[in-house]
Amino acid sequence: MILEPKTPWVQVEMSFDDKEESPYMIELPEDYRPAEKPYKAVSVVSDPGGEYAYGDVVVLPTHIIREIELSGNKFHLVERNHIMAVVRAE
């Protein structure tokens, strides 16, 4: 399934800033959620405005990421004006 965002939305992928999972298991309550950072680095998948290219890494506030689930597929969208910075290699 393909999602085509419309302006002002940018589709992003959450995998850029994923952490490796520990091989150790700790039992926690079902409703436990670890504290999140107030920002996150994500990869751009699609930008209808053309300002960001596929694979660009952008930083944005965590709370504004919108998750959409359709037919078992998860997509993530953010509004363009919430993107704080682009990460570039030196």
Short mmCIF file of N, CA and C in Angstrom, two decimals:
data_model
loop_
_atom_site.label_atom_id
_atom_site.label_comp_id
_atom_site.label_asym_id
_atom_site.label_seq_id
_atom_site.Cartn_x
_atom_site.Cartn_y
_atom_site.Cartn_z
N MET A 1 0.85 -1.18 0.00
CA MET A 1 0.00 0.00 0.00
C MET A 1 0.89 1.24 0.00
N ILE A 2 0.52 2.21 -0.78
CA ILE A 2 1.28 3.46 -0.89
C ILE A 2 0.42 4.60 -0.36
N LEU A 3 1.03 5.44 0.45
CA LEU A 3 0.35 6.63 0.97
C LEU A 3 0.98 7.84 0.30
N GLU A 4 0.18 8.69 -0.29
CA GLU A 4 0.67 9.91 -0.93
C GLU A 4 0.22 11.11 -0.13
N PRO A 5 1.11 11.67 0.70
CA PRO A 5 0.72 12.83 1.50
C PRO A 5 0.48 14.06 0.63
N LYS A 6 -0.39 14.91 1.10
CA LYS A 6 -0.67 16.18 0.42
C LYS A 6 -0.09 17.31 1.26
N THR A 7 0.27 18.39 0.59
CA THR A 7 0.82 19.55 1.28
C THR A 7 -0.15 20.00 2.34
N PRO A 8 0.22 20.30 3.54
CA PRO A 8 1.55 20.54 4.10
C PRO A 8 2.14 19.33 4.81
N TRP A 9 1.68 18.11 4.52
CA TRP A 9 2.14 16.93 5.24
C TRP A 9 3.36 16.29 4.57
N VAL A 10 4.27 15.76 5.40
CA VAL A 10 5.47 15.07 4.95
C VAL A 10 5.42 13.67 5.56
N GLN A 11 5.61 12.63 4.74
CA GLN A 11 5.64 11.27 5.28
C GLN A 11 7.05 10.95 5.75
N VAL A 12 7.15 10.38 6.95
CA VAL A 12 8.46 10.05 7.53
C VAL A 12 8.48 8.60 7.96
N GLU A 13 9.69 8.09 8.17
CA GLU A 13 9.91 6.73 8.63
C GLU A 13 10.61 6.81 9.97
N MET A 14 10.14 6.05 10.94
CA MET A 14 10.64 6.15 12.30
C MET A 14 11.94 5.38 12.54
N SER A 15 12.40 4.59 11.60
CA SER A 15 13.52 3.68 11.84
C SER A 15 14.87 4.36 12.03
N PHE A 16 15.03 5.63 11.64
CA PHE A 16 16.36 6.26 11.74
C PHE A 16 16.89 6.29 13.16
N ASP A 17 16.04 6.62 14.11
CA ASP A 17 16.48 6.82 15.50
C ASP A 17 16.16 5.63 16.40
N ASP A 18 15.92 4.44 15.81
CA ASP A 18 15.61 3.26 16.62
C ASP A 18 16.82 2.83 17.43
N LYS A 19 16.54 2.33 18.60
CA LYS A 19 17.60 1.81 19.46
C LYS A 19 17.60 0.30 19.34
N GLU A 20 18.77 -0.32 19.54
CA GLU A 20 18.85 -1.77 19.54
C GLU A 20 18.13 -2.31 20.76
N GLU A 21 17.42 -3.41 20.56
CA GLU A 21 16.74 -4.02 21.68
C GLU A 21 17.70 -4.87 22.48
N SER A 22 17.53 -4.86 23.77
CA SER A 22 18.37 -5.63 24.67
C SER A 22 17.94 -7.10 24.63
N PRO A 23 18.89 -8.02 24.74
CA PRO A 23 18.52 -9.44 24.78
C PRO A 23 17.92 -9.85 26.13
N TYR A 24 17.93 -8.94 27.09
CA TYR A 24 17.41 -9.23 28.42
C TYR A 24 15.96 -8.81 28.53
N MET A 25 15.19 -9.59 29.26
CA MET A 25 13.77 -9.29 29.45
C MET A 25 13.52 -8.85 30.88
N ILE A 26 12.75 -7.81 31.04
CA ILE A 26 12.32 -7.33 32.34
C ILE A 26 10.80 -7.23 32.28
N GLU A 27 10.12 -7.83 33.22
CA GLU A 27 8.67 -7.78 33.22
C GLU A 27 8.20 -6.44 33.78
N LEU A 28 7.35 -5.77 32.98
CA LEU A 28 6.81 -4.47 33.35
C LEU A 28 5.29 -4.51 33.24
N PRO A 29 4.61 -3.60 33.91
CA PRO A 29 3.15 -3.54 33.76
C PRO A 29 2.77 -3.29 32.30
N GLU A 30 1.60 -3.78 31.89
CA GLU A 30 1.16 -3.63 30.50
C GLU A 30 1.05 -2.19 30.06
N ASP A 31 0.64 -1.31 30.95
CA ASP A 31 0.44 0.09 30.59
C ASP A 31 1.71 0.94 30.72
N TYR A 32 2.85 0.31 31.00
CA TYR A 32 4.10 1.06 31.15
C TYR A 32 4.57 1.58 29.80
N ARG A 33 4.96 2.84 29.76
CA ARG A 33 5.56 3.44 28.57
C ARG A 33 6.79 4.21 29.01
N PRO A 34 7.95 3.91 28.45
CA PRO A 34 9.14 4.65 28.84
C PRO A 34 9.02 6.11 28.45
N ALA A 35 9.70 6.97 29.18
CA ALA A 35 9.67 8.41 28.87
C ALA A 35 10.30 8.64 27.50
N GLU A 36 9.65 9.47 26.71
CA GLU A 36 10.17 9.79 25.38
C GLU A 36 10.91 11.11 25.40
N LYS A 37 11.90 11.22 24.51
CA LYS A 37 12.58 12.49 24.34
C LYS A 37 11.57 13.47 23.73
N PRO A 38 11.76 14.74 23.95
CA PRO A 38 10.82 15.72 23.38
C PRO A 38 10.99 15.91 21.87
N TYR A 39 12.03 15.31 21.29
CA TYR A 39 12.29 15.43 19.85
C TYR A 39 12.74 14.08 19.32
N LYS A 40 12.72 13.92 17.99
CA LYS A 40 13.12 12.66 17.37
C LYS A 40 13.68 12.94 15.99
N ALA A 41 14.69 12.16 15.61
CA ALA A 41 15.24 12.22 14.25
C ALA A 41 14.56 11.12 13.44
N VAL A 42 14.01 11.49 12.28
CA VAL A 42 13.30 10.55 11.41
C VAL A 42 13.76 10.74 9.97
N SER A 43 13.50 9.74 9.13
CA SER A 43 13.86 9.81 7.71
C SER A 43 12.66 10.21 6.88
N VAL A 44 12.87 11.07 5.92
CA VAL A 44 11.79 11.49 5.02
C VAL A 44 11.52 10.39 4.00
N VAL A 45 10.25 10.07 3.81
CA VAL A 45 9.84 9.09 2.81
C VAL A 45 9.29 9.82 1.59
N SER A 46 8.41 10.79 1.83
CA SER A 46 7.76 11.50 0.72
C SER A 46 7.41 12.92 1.14
N ASP A 47 7.78 13.87 0.28
CA ASP A 47 7.46 15.28 0.54
C ASP A 47 6.86 15.88 -0.73
N PRO A 48 5.54 16.08 -0.74
CA PRO A 48 4.92 16.64 -1.94
C PRO A 48 5.38 18.05 -2.26
N GLY A 49 5.90 18.77 -1.28
CA GLY A 49 6.39 20.13 -1.51
C GLY A 49 7.77 20.16 -2.14
N GLY A 50 8.49 19.03 -2.11
CA GLY A 50 9.80 18.95 -2.75
C GLY A 50 10.95 19.58 -1.97
N GLU A 51 10.70 20.08 -0.77
CA GLU A 51 11.77 20.70 0.01
C GLU A 51 12.73 19.67 0.58
N TYR A 52 12.23 18.47 0.88
CA TYR A 52 13.05 17.40 1.46
C TYR A 52 13.09 16.22 0.51
N ALA A 53 14.27 15.60 0.38
CA ALA A 53 14.44 14.45 -0.50
C ALA A 53 14.25 13.15 0.28
N TYR A 54 13.96 12.08 -0.44
CA TYR A 54 13.83 10.76 0.17
C TYR A 54 15.12 10.44 0.93
N GLY A 55 14.99 10.06 2.19
CA GLY A 55 16.15 9.70 2.99
C GLY A 55 16.74 10.83 3.81
N ASP A 56 16.32 12.08 3.56
CA ASP A 56 16.79 13.19 4.40
C ASP A 56 16.40 12.90 5.84
N VAL A 57 17.30 13.23 6.76
CA VAL A 57 17.01 13.05 8.18
C VAL A 57 16.61 14.40 8.75
N VAL A 58 15.43 14.45 9.36
CA VAL A 58 14.93 15.69 9.94
C VAL A 58 14.64 15.48 11.42
N VAL A 59 14.68 16.57 12.18
CA VAL A 59 14.40 16.53 13.61
C VAL A 59 13.09 17.26 13.85
N LEU A 60 12.23 16.65 14.68
CA LEU A 60 10.93 17.26 14.95
C LEU A 60 10.45 16.87 16.35
N PRO A 61 9.49 17.62 16.90
CA PRO A 61 8.95 17.28 18.22
C PRO A 61 8.22 15.93 18.16
N THR A 62 8.46 15.10 19.12
CA THR A 62 7.87 13.76 19.15
C THR A 62 6.35 13.79 19.18
N HIS A 63 5.77 14.71 19.92
CA HIS A 63 4.32 14.70 20.12
C HIS A 63 3.50 15.06 18.88
N ILE A 64 4.13 15.54 17.82
CA ILE A 64 3.35 15.94 16.64
C ILE A 64 3.34 14.87 15.54
N ILE A 65 4.02 13.75 15.75
CA ILE A 65 4.04 12.68 14.75
C ILE A 65 2.68 12.00 14.75
N ARG A 66 2.05 11.94 13.59
CA ARG A 66 0.73 11.32 13.46
C ARG A 66 0.89 9.93 12.85
N GLU A 67 0.43 8.91 13.56
CA GLU A 67 0.50 7.54 13.05
C GLU A 67 -0.84 7.16 12.46
N ILE A 68 -0.80 6.64 11.23
CA ILE A 68 -2.01 6.23 10.53
C ILE A 68 -1.86 4.74 10.22
N GLU A 69 -2.86 3.95 10.61
CA GLU A 69 -2.83 2.52 10.33
C GLU A 69 -3.95 2.19 9.36
N LEU A 70 -3.56 1.62 8.20
CA LEU A 70 -4.53 1.24 7.17
C LEU A 70 -4.22 -0.17 6.70
N SER A 71 -5.17 -1.05 6.82
CA SER A 71 -5.02 -2.45 6.37
C SER A 71 -3.74 -3.09 6.91
N GLY A 72 -3.42 -2.83 8.17
CA GLY A 72 -2.24 -3.44 8.79
C GLY A 72 -0.93 -2.74 8.49
N ASN A 73 -0.96 -1.68 7.69
CA ASN A 73 0.25 -0.90 7.38
C ASN A 73 0.26 0.36 8.22
N LYS A 74 1.42 0.71 8.76
CA LYS A 74 1.54 1.94 9.55
C LYS A 74 2.30 2.99 8.75
N PHE A 75 1.74 4.20 8.75
CA PHE A 75 2.37 5.34 8.10
C PHE A 75 2.50 6.46 9.12
N HIS A 76 3.52 7.30 8.96
CA HIS A 76 3.73 8.41 9.89
C HIS A 76 3.81 9.70 9.09
N LEU A 77 3.03 10.69 9.54
CA LEU A 77 3.00 12.00 8.88
C LEU A 77 3.30 13.10 9.88
N VAL A 78 3.95 14.16 9.38
CA VAL A 78 4.18 15.36 10.19
C VAL A 78 3.88 16.57 9.31
N GLU A 79 3.45 17.64 9.95
CA GLU A 79 3.24 18.88 9.19
C GLU A 79 4.59 19.54 8.96
N ARG A 80 4.76 20.06 7.77
CA ARG A 80 6.02 20.65 7.36
C ARG A 80 6.53 21.72 8.32
N ASN A 81 5.64 22.56 8.83
CA ASN A 81 6.08 23.67 9.68
C ASN A 81 6.56 23.21 11.06
N HIS A 82 6.42 21.92 11.39
CA HIS A 82 6.92 21.40 12.67
C HIS A 82 8.34 20.85 12.57
N ILE A 83 8.88 20.74 11.36
CA ILE A 83 10.24 20.23 11.19
C ILE A 83 11.22 21.30 11.68
N MET A 84 12.05 20.90 12.65
CA MET A 84 12.95 21.82 13.32
C MET A 84 14.29 21.98 12.59
N ALA A 85 14.81 20.89 12.00
CA ALA A 85 16.14 20.93 11.40
C ALA A 85 16.33 19.74 10.47
N VAL A 86 17.30 19.88 9.58
CA VAL A 86 17.74 18.78 8.71
C VAL A 86 19.14 18.40 9.19
N VAL A 87 19.39 17.09 9.31
CA VAL A 87 20.70 16.61 9.75
C VAL A 87 21.53 16.29 8.51
N ARG A 88 22.71 16.87 8.44
CA ARG A 88 23.62 16.64 7.30
C ARG A 88 24.96 16.12 7.82
N ALA A 89 25.61 15.26 7.03
CA ALA A 89 26.95 14.78 7.39
C ALA A 89 27.95 15.89 7.17
N GLU A 90 29.00 15.89 7.96
CA GLU A 90 30.03 16.93 7.81
C GLU A 90 30.90 16.69 6.62
#
